[in-house]
Short mmCIF file of C-alpha atoms in Angstrom, two decimals:
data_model
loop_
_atom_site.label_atom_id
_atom_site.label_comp_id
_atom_site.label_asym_id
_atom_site.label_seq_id
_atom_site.Cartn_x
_atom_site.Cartn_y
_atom_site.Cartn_z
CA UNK A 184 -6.05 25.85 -45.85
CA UNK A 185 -9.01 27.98 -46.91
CA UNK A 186 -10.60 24.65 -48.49
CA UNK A 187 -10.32 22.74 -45.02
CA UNK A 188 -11.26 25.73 -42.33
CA UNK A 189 -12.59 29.29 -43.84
CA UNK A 190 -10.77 32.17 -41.73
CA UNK A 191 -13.63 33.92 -41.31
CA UNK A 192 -15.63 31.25 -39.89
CA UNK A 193 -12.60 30.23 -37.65
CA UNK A 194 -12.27 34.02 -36.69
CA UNK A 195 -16.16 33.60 -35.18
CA UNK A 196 -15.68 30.71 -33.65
CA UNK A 197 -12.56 31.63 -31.55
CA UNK A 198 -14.28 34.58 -30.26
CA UNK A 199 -17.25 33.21 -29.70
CA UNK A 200 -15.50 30.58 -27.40
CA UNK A 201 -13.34 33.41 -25.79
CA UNK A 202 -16.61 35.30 -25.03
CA UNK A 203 -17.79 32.14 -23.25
CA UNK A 204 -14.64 31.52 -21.10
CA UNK A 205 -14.37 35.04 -20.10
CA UNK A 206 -18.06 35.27 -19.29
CA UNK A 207 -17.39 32.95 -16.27
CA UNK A 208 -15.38 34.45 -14.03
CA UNK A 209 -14.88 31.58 -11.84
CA UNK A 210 -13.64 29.81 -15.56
CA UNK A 211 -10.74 32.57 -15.75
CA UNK A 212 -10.10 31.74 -12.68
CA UNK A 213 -9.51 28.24 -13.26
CA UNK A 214 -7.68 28.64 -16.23
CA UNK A 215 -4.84 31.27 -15.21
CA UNK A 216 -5.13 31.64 -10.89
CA UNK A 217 -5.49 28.02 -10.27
CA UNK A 218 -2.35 26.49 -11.99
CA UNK A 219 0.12 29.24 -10.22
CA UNK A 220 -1.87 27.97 -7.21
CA UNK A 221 -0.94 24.57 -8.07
CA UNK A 222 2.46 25.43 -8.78
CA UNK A 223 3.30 26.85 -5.43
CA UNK A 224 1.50 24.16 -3.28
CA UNK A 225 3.81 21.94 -4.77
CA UNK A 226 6.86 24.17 -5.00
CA UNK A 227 6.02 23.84 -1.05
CA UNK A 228 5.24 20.13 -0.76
CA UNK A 229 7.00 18.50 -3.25
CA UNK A 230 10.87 18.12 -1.46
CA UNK A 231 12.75 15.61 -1.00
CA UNK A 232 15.95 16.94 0.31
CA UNK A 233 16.72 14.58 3.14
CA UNK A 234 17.65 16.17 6.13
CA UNK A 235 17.05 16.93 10.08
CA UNK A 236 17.44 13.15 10.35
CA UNK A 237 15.90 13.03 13.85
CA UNK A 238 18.85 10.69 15.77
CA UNK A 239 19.11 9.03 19.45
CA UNK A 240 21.90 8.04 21.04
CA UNK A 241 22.78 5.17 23.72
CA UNK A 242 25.98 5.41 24.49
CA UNK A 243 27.40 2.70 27.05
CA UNK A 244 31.24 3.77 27.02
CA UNK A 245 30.27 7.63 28.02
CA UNK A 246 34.37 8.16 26.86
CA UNK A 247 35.56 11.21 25.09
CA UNK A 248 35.83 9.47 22.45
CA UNK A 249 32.60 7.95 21.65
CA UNK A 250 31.19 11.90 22.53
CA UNK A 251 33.86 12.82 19.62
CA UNK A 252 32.61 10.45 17.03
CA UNK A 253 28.58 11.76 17.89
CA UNK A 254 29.48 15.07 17.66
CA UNK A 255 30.76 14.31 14.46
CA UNK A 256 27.09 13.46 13.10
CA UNK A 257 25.30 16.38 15.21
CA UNK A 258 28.13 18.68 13.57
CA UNK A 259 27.33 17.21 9.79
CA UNK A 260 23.99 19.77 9.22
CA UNK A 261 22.07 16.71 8.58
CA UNK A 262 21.13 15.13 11.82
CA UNK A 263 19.54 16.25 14.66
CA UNK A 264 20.20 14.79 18.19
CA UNK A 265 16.87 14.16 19.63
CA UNK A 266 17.41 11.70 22.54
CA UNK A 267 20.42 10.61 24.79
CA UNK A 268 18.98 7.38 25.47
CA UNK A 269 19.95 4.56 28.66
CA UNK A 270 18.29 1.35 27.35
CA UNK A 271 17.43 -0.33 24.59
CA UNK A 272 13.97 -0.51 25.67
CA UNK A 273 13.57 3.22 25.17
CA UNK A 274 15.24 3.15 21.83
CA UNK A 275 12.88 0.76 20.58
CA UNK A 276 9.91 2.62 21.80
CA UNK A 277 11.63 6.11 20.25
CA UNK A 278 11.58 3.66 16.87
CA UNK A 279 8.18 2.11 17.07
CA UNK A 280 6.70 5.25 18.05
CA UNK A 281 8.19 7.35 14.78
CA UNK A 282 9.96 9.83 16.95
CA UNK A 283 13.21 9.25 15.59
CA UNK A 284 14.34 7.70 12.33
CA UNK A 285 17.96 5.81 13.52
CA UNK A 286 19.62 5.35 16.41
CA UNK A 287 23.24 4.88 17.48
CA UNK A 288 24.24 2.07 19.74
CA UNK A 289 27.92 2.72 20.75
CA UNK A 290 29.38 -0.39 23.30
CA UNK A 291 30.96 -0.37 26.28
CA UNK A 292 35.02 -0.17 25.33
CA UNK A 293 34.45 1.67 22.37
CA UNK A 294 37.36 4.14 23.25
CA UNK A 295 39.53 1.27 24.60
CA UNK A 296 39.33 -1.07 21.25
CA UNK A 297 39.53 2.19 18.89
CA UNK A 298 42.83 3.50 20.61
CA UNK A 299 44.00 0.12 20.74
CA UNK A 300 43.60 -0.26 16.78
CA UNK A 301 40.94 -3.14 16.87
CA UNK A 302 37.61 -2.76 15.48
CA UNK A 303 35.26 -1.04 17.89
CA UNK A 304 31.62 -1.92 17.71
CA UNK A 305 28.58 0.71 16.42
CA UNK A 306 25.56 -0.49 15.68
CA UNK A 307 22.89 1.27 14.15
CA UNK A 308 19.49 0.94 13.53
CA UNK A 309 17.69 2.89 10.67
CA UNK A 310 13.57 3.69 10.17
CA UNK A 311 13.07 1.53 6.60
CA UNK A 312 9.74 1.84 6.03
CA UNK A 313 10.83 5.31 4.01
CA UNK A 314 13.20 3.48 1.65
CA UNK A 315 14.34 6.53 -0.02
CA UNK A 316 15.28 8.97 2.90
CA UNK A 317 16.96 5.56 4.94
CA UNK A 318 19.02 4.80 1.44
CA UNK A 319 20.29 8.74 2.29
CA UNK A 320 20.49 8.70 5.45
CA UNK A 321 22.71 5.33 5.22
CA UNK A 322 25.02 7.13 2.63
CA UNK A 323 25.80 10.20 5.20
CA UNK A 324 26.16 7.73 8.16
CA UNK A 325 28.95 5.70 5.55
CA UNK A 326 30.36 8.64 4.87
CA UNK A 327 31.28 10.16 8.35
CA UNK A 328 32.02 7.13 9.95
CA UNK A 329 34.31 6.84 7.20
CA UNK A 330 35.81 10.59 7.39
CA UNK A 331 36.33 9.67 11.32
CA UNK A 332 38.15 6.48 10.59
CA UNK A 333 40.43 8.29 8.67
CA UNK A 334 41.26 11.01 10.83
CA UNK A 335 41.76 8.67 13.49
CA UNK A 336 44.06 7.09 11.44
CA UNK A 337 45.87 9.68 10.20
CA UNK A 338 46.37 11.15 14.20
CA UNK A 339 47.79 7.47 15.17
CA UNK A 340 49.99 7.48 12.65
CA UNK A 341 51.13 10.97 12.96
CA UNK A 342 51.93 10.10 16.93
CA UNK A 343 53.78 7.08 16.30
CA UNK A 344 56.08 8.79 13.81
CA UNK A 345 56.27 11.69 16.23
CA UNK A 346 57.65 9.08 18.51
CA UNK A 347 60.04 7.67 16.64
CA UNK A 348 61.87 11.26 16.51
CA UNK A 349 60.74 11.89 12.56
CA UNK A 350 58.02 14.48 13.73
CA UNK A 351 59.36 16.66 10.40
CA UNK A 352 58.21 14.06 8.43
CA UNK A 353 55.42 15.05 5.91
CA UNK A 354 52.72 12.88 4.45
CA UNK A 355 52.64 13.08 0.53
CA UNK A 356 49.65 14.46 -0.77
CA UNK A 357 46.39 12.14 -0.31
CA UNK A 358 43.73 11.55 -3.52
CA UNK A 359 41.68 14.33 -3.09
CA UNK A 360 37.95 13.91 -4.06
CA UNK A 361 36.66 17.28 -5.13
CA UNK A 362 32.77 17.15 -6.07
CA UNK A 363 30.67 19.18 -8.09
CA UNK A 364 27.75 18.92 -9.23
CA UNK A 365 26.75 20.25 -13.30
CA UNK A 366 23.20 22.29 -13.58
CA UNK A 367 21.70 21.90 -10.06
CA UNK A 368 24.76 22.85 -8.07
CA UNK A 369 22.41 22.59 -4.62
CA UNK A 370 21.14 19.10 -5.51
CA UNK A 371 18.09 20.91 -4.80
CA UNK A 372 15.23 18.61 -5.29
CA UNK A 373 12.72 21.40 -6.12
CA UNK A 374 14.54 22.40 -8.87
CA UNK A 375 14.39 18.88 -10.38
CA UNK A 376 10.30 18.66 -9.78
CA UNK A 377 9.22 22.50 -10.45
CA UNK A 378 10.02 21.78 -14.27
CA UNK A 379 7.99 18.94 -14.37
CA UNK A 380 4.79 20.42 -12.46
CA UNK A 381 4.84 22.60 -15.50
CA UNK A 382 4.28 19.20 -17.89
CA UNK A 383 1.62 18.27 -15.44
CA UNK A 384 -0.22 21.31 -15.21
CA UNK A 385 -0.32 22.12 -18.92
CA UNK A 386 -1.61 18.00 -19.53
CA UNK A 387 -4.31 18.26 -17.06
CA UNK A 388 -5.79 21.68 -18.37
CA UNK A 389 -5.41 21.43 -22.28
CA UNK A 390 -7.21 17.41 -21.59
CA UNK A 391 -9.85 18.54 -19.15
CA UNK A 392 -10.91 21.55 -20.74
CA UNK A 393 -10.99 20.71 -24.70
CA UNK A 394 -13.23 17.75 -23.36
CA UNK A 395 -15.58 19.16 -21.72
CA UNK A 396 -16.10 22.00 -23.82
CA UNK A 397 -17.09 19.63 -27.06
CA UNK A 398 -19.22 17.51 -24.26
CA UNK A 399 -20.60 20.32 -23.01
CA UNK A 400 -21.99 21.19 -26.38
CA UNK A 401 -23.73 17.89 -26.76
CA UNK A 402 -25.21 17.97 -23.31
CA UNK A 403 -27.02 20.92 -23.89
CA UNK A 404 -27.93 19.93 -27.52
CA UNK A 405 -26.05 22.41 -29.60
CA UNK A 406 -23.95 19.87 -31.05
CA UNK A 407 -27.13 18.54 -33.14
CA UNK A 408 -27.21 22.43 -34.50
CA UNK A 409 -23.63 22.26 -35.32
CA UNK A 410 -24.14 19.46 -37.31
CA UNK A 411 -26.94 20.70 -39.52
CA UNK A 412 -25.28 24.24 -39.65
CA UNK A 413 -22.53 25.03 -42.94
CA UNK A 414 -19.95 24.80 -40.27
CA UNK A 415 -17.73 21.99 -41.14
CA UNK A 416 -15.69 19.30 -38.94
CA UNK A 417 -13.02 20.94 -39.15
CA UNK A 418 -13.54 24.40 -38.22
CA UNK A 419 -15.45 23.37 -34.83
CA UNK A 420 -12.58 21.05 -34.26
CA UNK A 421 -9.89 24.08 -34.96
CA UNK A 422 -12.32 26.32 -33.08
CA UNK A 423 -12.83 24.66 -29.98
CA UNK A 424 -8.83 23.23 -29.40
CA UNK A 425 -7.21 26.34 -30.79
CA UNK A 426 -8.76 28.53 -27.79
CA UNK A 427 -7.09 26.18 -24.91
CA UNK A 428 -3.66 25.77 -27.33
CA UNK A 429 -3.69 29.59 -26.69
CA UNK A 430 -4.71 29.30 -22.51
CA UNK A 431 -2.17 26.41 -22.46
CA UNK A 432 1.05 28.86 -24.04
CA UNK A 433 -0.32 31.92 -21.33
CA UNK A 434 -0.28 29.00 -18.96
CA UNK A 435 2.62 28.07 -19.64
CA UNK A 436 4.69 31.51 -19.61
CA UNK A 437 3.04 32.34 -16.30
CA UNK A 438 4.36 29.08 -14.43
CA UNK A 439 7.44 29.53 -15.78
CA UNK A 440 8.09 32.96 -14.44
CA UNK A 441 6.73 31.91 -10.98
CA UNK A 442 9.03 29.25 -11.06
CA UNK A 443 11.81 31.46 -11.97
CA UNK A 444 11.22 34.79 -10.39
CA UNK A 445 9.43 33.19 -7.11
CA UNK A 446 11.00 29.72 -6.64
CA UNK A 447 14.83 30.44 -7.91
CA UNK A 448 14.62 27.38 -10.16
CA UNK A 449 17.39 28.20 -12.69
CA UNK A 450 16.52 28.57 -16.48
CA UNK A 451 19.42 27.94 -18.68
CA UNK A 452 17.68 27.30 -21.91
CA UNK A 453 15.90 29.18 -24.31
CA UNK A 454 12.68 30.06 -24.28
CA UNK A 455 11.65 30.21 -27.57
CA UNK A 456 12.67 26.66 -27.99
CA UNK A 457 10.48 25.44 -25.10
CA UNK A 458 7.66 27.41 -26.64
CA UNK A 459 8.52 25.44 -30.01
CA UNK A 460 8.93 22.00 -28.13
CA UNK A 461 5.42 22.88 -26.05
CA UNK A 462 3.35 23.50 -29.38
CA UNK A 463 3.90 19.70 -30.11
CA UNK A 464 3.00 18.44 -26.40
CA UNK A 465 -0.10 20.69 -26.38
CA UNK A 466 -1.09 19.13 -29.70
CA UNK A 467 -0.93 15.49 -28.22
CA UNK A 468 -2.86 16.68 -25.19
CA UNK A 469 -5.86 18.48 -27.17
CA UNK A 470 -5.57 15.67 -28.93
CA UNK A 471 -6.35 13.25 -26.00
CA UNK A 472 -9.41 15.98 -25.04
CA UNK A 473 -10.75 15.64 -28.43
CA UNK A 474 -10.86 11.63 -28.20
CA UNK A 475 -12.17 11.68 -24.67
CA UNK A 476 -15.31 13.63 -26.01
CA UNK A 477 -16.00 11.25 -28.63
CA UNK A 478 -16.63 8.41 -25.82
CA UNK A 479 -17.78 10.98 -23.44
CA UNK A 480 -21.76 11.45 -22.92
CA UNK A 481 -21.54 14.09 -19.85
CA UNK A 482 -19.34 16.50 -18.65
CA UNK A 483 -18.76 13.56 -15.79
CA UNK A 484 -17.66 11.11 -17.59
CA UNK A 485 -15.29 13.46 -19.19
CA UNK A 486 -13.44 14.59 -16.22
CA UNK A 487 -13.32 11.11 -14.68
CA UNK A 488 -11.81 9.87 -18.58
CA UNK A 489 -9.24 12.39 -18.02
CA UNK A 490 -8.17 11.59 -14.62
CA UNK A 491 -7.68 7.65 -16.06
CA UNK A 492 -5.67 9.15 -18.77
CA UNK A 493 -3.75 11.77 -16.23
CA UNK A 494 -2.68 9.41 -13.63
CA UNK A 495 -0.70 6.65 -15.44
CA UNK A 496 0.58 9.05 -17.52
CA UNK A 497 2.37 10.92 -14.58
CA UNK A 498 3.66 7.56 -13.17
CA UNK A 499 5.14 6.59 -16.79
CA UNK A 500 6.56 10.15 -17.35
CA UNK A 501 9.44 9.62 -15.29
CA UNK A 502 8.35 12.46 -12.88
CA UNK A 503 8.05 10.52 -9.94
CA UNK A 504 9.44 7.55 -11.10
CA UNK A 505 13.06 6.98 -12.99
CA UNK A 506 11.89 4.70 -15.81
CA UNK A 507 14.78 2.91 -16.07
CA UNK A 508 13.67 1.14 -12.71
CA UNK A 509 10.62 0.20 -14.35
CA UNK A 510 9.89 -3.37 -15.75
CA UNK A 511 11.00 -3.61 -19.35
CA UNK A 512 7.38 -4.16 -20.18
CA UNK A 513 6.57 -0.95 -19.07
CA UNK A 514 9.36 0.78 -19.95
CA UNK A 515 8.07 -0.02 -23.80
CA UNK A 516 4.66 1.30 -22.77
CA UNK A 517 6.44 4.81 -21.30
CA UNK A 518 7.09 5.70 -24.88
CA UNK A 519 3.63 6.37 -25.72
CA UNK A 520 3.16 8.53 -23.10
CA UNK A 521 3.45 12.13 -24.24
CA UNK A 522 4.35 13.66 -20.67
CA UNK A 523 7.51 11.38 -20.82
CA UNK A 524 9.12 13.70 -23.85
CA UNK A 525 8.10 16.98 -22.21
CA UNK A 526 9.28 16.10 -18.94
CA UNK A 527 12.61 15.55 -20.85
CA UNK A 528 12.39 18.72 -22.66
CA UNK A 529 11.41 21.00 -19.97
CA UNK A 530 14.28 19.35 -17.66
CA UNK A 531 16.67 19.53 -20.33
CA UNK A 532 16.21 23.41 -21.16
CA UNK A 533 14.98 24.46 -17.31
CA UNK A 534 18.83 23.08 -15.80
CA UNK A 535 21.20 22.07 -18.35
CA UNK A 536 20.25 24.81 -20.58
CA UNK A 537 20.17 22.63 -23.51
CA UNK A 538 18.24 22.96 -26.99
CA UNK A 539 17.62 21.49 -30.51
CA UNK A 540 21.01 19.81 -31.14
CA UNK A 541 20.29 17.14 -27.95
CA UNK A 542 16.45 16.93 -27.14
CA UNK A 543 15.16 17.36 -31.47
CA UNK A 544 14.77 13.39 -30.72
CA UNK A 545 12.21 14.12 -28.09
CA UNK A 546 10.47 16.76 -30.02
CA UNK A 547 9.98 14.85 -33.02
CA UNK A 548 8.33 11.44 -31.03
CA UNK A 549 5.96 14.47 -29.71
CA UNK A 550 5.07 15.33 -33.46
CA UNK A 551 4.48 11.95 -34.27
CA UNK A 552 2.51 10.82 -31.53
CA UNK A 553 0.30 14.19 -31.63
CA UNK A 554 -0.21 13.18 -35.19
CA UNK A 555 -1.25 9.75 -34.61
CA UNK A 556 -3.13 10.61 -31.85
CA UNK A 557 -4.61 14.04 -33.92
CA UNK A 558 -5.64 11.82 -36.65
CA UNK A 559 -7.60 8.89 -34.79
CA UNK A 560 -9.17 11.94 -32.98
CA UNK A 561 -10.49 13.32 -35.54
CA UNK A 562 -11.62 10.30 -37.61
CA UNK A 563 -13.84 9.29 -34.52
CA UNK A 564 -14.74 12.73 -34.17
CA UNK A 565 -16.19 13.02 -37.18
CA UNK A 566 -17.73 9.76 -37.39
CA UNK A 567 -19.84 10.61 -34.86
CA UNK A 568 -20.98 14.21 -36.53
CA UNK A 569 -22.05 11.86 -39.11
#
């Protein structure tokens, strides 16, 4: 070790670069305020959950029983009766205008045709343009219609063996669906994102920062100094990445107690393994800095390099995204995204409290990318010290 980077040397170089962070208060700011900043704007904004469906009504049989099977949606929790409607005309304006995302058209002789056993007509119209929250909303509507059906069923048939004299007569047990769901019991959405904000965070600071800082040496011509000077590759590389590897691990402790202590989002893992499993992302990542100062000539270009890196590499992490709906071209191109693994990782230990034994595949395509990436960082890097 001693023959690549001298301790001593390193040892001057970290605090030197500490001495410069700290010196900029509005720097420390940026490093440790602004990502818990981050974290709760989108611990605020980034939900999913879909409910307070906004609903109107036009009901044209006005029966007790078409009031029965409304108040069966208005009693679910997840929509919200916004408009008794008397035409069409209105519910197509309520539509167009966004003030309501479905509607429920319920025809004259609905109560007539459902006591009578023959199909009774419902029609209803759903807000598509958010594909996601209308896929939900569909799924509740299927489901209470369908609870309704049954109950109606079950009182019909309950009367007519009541009138036949067999009112003693018990139904055998029915197949009773009992759900549950393993490590995010609330299908809370926040608890699925939270985990992953901490991937995106970490990405965008270790990049951003261990780029500019090399650029910022060349802008202001110290680089040329450097490479005259007995310090070697090596030790500025260690010296200027091994600062932000130690901002990205405070980083990343901090966010994960906000997300625990502040947000609820439940940690089942252990920590010490996503420590282990984040030494191996942050290495790809400082990596990615490193390269984007070799083609970067101004602090500029640097940040705007880092944003073309940042952005596909959320979209192919599977954060937004499942990757399995993905083209199968791109799903090959996913695995050489970094983010991808750590989104895995920080998922896998965050709710299903997981470790070594199911996610050491994911930590070990981090150590070989970081390597690949580490080692055609560092050959251009020094190239160009040459």
């Amino acid at each position: 070790m001693e023959r690549f980077v001298r301790a001593a040397i390193l040892k001057s170089m970290l605090v030197k670069e500490f001495k410069q962070v700290f010196r900029d208060r509005r720097m420390v700011g940026v490093l440790f305020a602004s990502p818990v900043f981050m974290l709760l704007i989108f611990g605020y904004a980034v939900i999913t959950d879909v409910k307070d469906i906004r609903m109107a009504v036009l009901d044209r049989d006005r029966s007790s029983e078409s009031r029965a099977f409304v108040e069966k949606f208005t009693a679910s929790g997840y929509f919200l009766p916004y408009a008794y409607a008397d035409s069409e005309k209105m519910l197509e304006n309520l539509m167009d205008t966004g003030q309501i995302d479905l509607f429920l058209h319920i025809e004259e002789g609905f109560e007539k045709n459902v006591r009578a056993g023959r199909g009774a007509g419902v029609q209803l119209v759903l807000d598509g343009s958010d594909s996601v929250r209308a896929s939900v909303a569909m799924s509740y509507v299927n489901a209470i219609a369908g609870d309704y059906s049954m109950g109606f069923l079950e009182k019909n048939v309950r009367a007519m063996i009541a009138g036949r004299g067999a009112a003693g007569v018990r139904f055998k047990q029915q197949v009773e669906l009992k759900e549950r769901a393993l490590f995010n019991p609330d299908l809370a959405s926040r608890n699925f994102y939270l985990p992953g904000i901490l991937g995106l965070l970490i990405t965008l600071i270790s990049i951003m920062l261990t780029s500019m800082a090399v650029v910022k040496e060349r802008e202001i011509g110290t680089i040329e100094q450097i490479t005259v000077s007995p310090l070697r590759p090596a030790e500025f590389i260690v010296g200027k990445m091994l600062p932000f590897a130690i901002v990205s691990f405070v980083d990343i402790i901090v966010i994960t107690m906000v997300a625990i202590g502040y947000f609820g989002v439940p940690f089942n893992g252990s920590f010490l393994f996503l420590l282990f499993a984040s030494a191996f992302f942050i290495m790809c990542n400082l990596a990615v800095g490193l390269f984007i100062s070799t083609i970067s000539r101004t602090q500029q270009q640097a940040v705007l390099s880092t944003f073309l890196f940042f952005l596909p590499a959320i979209l192919f992490s599977g954060f937004m995204f499942p990757i399995y709906a993905m083209p199968p071209v791109i799903q090959v191109v996913t695995f050489a995204d970094p983010l991808r693994y750590f989104i895995d990782i920080i998922r896998g230990v965050f709710l299903k409290g997981v470790g070594p034994a199911h996610l050491w595949h994911d930590v070990v395509a981090l150590f070989v990318l970081g390597s690949i990436m580490l080692f055609f960082a560092v050959r251009r890097f020094k190239r160009g010290m040459d």
